Amino acid sequence: MAPPVQPREMGRDLARRDGPDKVRGLATYADETPVVAPLYCAIVQATIGRGAVTGIDADVAAALDGVVAVLTPDGAERLADTEDAELAVLQSADVAFRGQVVAAVLAETFEVAREAADLVAVTYRDDGHDVRLSPDRDDLYTPESVNPGYPTDTHEGDVAAAMATAPVTVERTYTTAMYHNNPMEPHATTARWDTSGGGHLTLWDSTQGVHPTRKTVATVFGLDPHQVRVVCPYVGGGFGSKGTPHVNVVLAALAARAVPGRPVRLALTRQQMFALAGYRTPTVQRMQLAAERDGRLTAIAIDVVEQTSRIKEFAEQTGVPTRTMYAAPNRRTTHRLAALDVPVPSWMRAPGECPGMFGPEVALDELAERLGMDPVELRIRNEPEVDTETGKPFSSRNLVACLREGARRFGWADRDPRPGIRRHGDWLVGTGVASSVYPTMAMASSTARVRFAGGRYTVTIGAADLGTGSSTVLPQIAADALGVAVGDVDVLIGDTAHPEASVAGGSSGTATWGSAIVEAAGAFRDKFGAQPPDDAEAEGSIQPNEATERYAMSAFGAQFAEVAVHADTGEVRVPRLYGVFAAGRILNPRTARSQLVGGMTMGLSMALHEQSLVDPRFGHVVNHDLAEYHIASCADVADLQAHWIDERDPHVNPMGAKGIGEIGIVGTAAAVVNAAWHATGVRVRDLPLTLDRVLGLTG
Amino acid sequence: MDAEIELTVDGRRRRVSVDTRTTLLDALRQRLAVASPKKGCDHGQCGACTVLLDGRRVLSCLTLAVAQDGAEVTTADGLAAEGPHPVQRAFLDHDAFQCGFCTPGQVCSAVGALDEAARGWPSAVTTDVAAEPELDRAEIAERMSGNLCRCGAYARIVDAVQAAGRDGGAR
Ligand code: FES
Ligand code: FES
């Protein structure tokens, strides 16, 4: 790893470089890529939960004026690689879940494509489906590892013995709902296949990683990666759902290859996103805590049950944060999966940490209640000296500082711990706290190129800006690494024509791409010195960080919520939500605050509203739009603040920065639920915190 | 069935042939290459497609183009015809967005909302519907709640709209 970069531009409050275009609507997203005479692709989805297509009558659809092609499993191109069953679109008659793609129409206009898709008549053999997740199923299985490669189970000491002998215990089950990422920009691709020179595919795709998308698409179609270009200047949000290509990308490419030379537009409808674009599994979390009377934990255990799809496994690492969060000599974490006839679950903002800090952080609140101890103090008392999982020291760990600073800002000190005693008019009021954590990661490979011409430096790297601010922050890093002013640096991202970059995932983007830029800047100065000639150019790639062998690395935070519950209706409001984070150097306070506030807002949304409801009779999410899958709106957010403490960590990367894209959503829901208990005395253990639950009417 | 209509879009007169099923949003995006308004849901549930139609904010995905022959449409891009509109300035100053996908709709909606408030129109949270509405945070949040933002920029959006309101942002 390169030595630390001296911050001059890093840490400055700079406005987004793409802001002026975004407020006018001139930023170009995938579906509005300017192309000549595009065809529109409309999807036909399976109306059974499991079975097979027995016949497709596309005659009426095909006869419609303006229809160019109807793609079906019979006629569609055979893919070179169908190992990833999620992506093997139109390759067989099998139906693995309701909503799966069974046909697609290409037409001259969007309206005709939609009409024709409706006219495609599909008959099925219905084999019956099974979509019920329950911890009592007898076919739960143990995955080999959990995302992205953690051990499935961990054991240390004897939790059962500790539970049997401890003076105070908590043993409860908590659940989180099924969630859909729902970025505001639906998944979209504009695709064109040109046959000249052996064939070339261009995808203007909404993706968190142009190079990973290229790799996947090239593999699926048996193309050389150089035959595929993926371009993505802007992403209208992803939150993990654009981290790995879903079936829509492959279908867009397949459709384009059916009409060489013609551009094809394929945008999922909002409803289709609930079946085809990934989601977070519901989780069942059985928690066990054992403690001494002074609050010291003697055991902590989480046993997780969640779902995956029968055609492709994704095991959310829900139990993982419990492995490192608090000290306890006896520990256990396990994951068991039910493989169901459901769409394939995938990444959603802070996979693992987000659901996995709900059960433990509410259980801790219950423990504090039983102990008669302040929940902030209880957390501080269980602060581990080293990472309990690996035995390594943390490169920096400031959870306690976050808890104390948050308590100070929030005015926690005078809190009366008794629940259900504060009434302001019709509203019962309470406060709650929870911790946040997110691992500090970097991807193994990414390359950047620095070029000097006409007095300016241009850095190119196939990175992505999903709204995170990377197109503003990467120039700050580049400027400091080159020792020039940020105004002299341009950074171009989002194109496989640039050097290869990793996916924007795991809050690793800035750390990974920034490290590559630092290496490229170093190589550039080594080669050309301070007075480079025009067209001077050098590349550099992220190097392994030896410090990861010596240190555990994570960002931490604490969230404090004030909740008001209407005494008669059970309506829940969150007048205040404060987060304090310790995430290394904050490279740009303006964009960082927006990221943290955005994460907390999504956590608030998860606490109060979000749940995808599956109808077991039909096997699909019935509330599959934004009118019924509620996300937080403007009126849900009142006094919501993100702060951070000044944390210096020379070990994580040359910038000293930890990822901040995901930690904001971690712990929020627990803080809100804990505050609702403090307000009402009703302990809700299942999300979301709907009024029936907070009134104690339903479990 | 196709029909020929005329629209004034961001100050430019445009003739366009539309399918009678074409929404105003699709007419703009797909037939006139005016991509400033975004499609987040196509069902009137997210606000990303908000434009000003004859000066009032509307969801262009719920508006049939054929019914708007002769109408005047202003998008977020059109608001900036003579440099950034005060609302756009305020969005930039307050970093009231991240990915930017909801932003053109938020901007149009904010301009419409400020105008509605200036006309004295009450909202669901206005306590005295006869009085001139005072644009506090709750009023703004209520009036902006038809525009979803999955990036969670709401806190900043309210700051921005409040600041723009003080600066006479209805313009
Ligand atoms: S696209 Fe019109 S309201 Fe969502
Ligand atoms: S800025 Fe991304 S949805 Fe609002």
Short mmCIF file of C-alpha atoms and ligand atoms in Angstrom, two decimals, chain A residues 184, chain B residues 97-103 106 148-151 153, ligand 2:
data_model
loop_
_atom_site.label_atom_id
_atom_site.label_comp_id
_atom_site.label_asym_id
_atom_site.label_seq_id
_atom_site.Cartn_x
_atom_site.Cartn_y
_atom_site.Cartn_z
CA MET A 184 -35.82 5.50 -8.28
CA PHE B 97 -29.96 15.16 -4.14
CA GLN B 98 -27.62 12.27 -4.72
CA CYS B 99 -28.27 10.14 -7.80
CA GLY B 100 -30.26 12.96 -9.37
CA PHE B 101 -32.98 10.74 -10.80
CA CYS B 102 -35.83 12.21 -8.76
CA THR B 103 -34.35 15.69 -8.94
CA GLN B 106 -38.48 17.52 -7.25
CA LEU B 148 -40.21 10.15 -3.59
CA CYS B 149 -36.45 10.11 -3.23
CA ARG B 150 -34.90 6.73 -2.59
CA CYS B 151 -31.52 8.33 -1.95
CA ALA B 153 -32.39 13.55 0.36
S1 FES C 2 -31.58 11.81 -5.55
FE1 FES C 2 -31.66 9.69 -5.96
S2 FES C 2 -33.75 9.31 -5.81
FE2 FES C 2 -33.63 11.35 -5.15
#
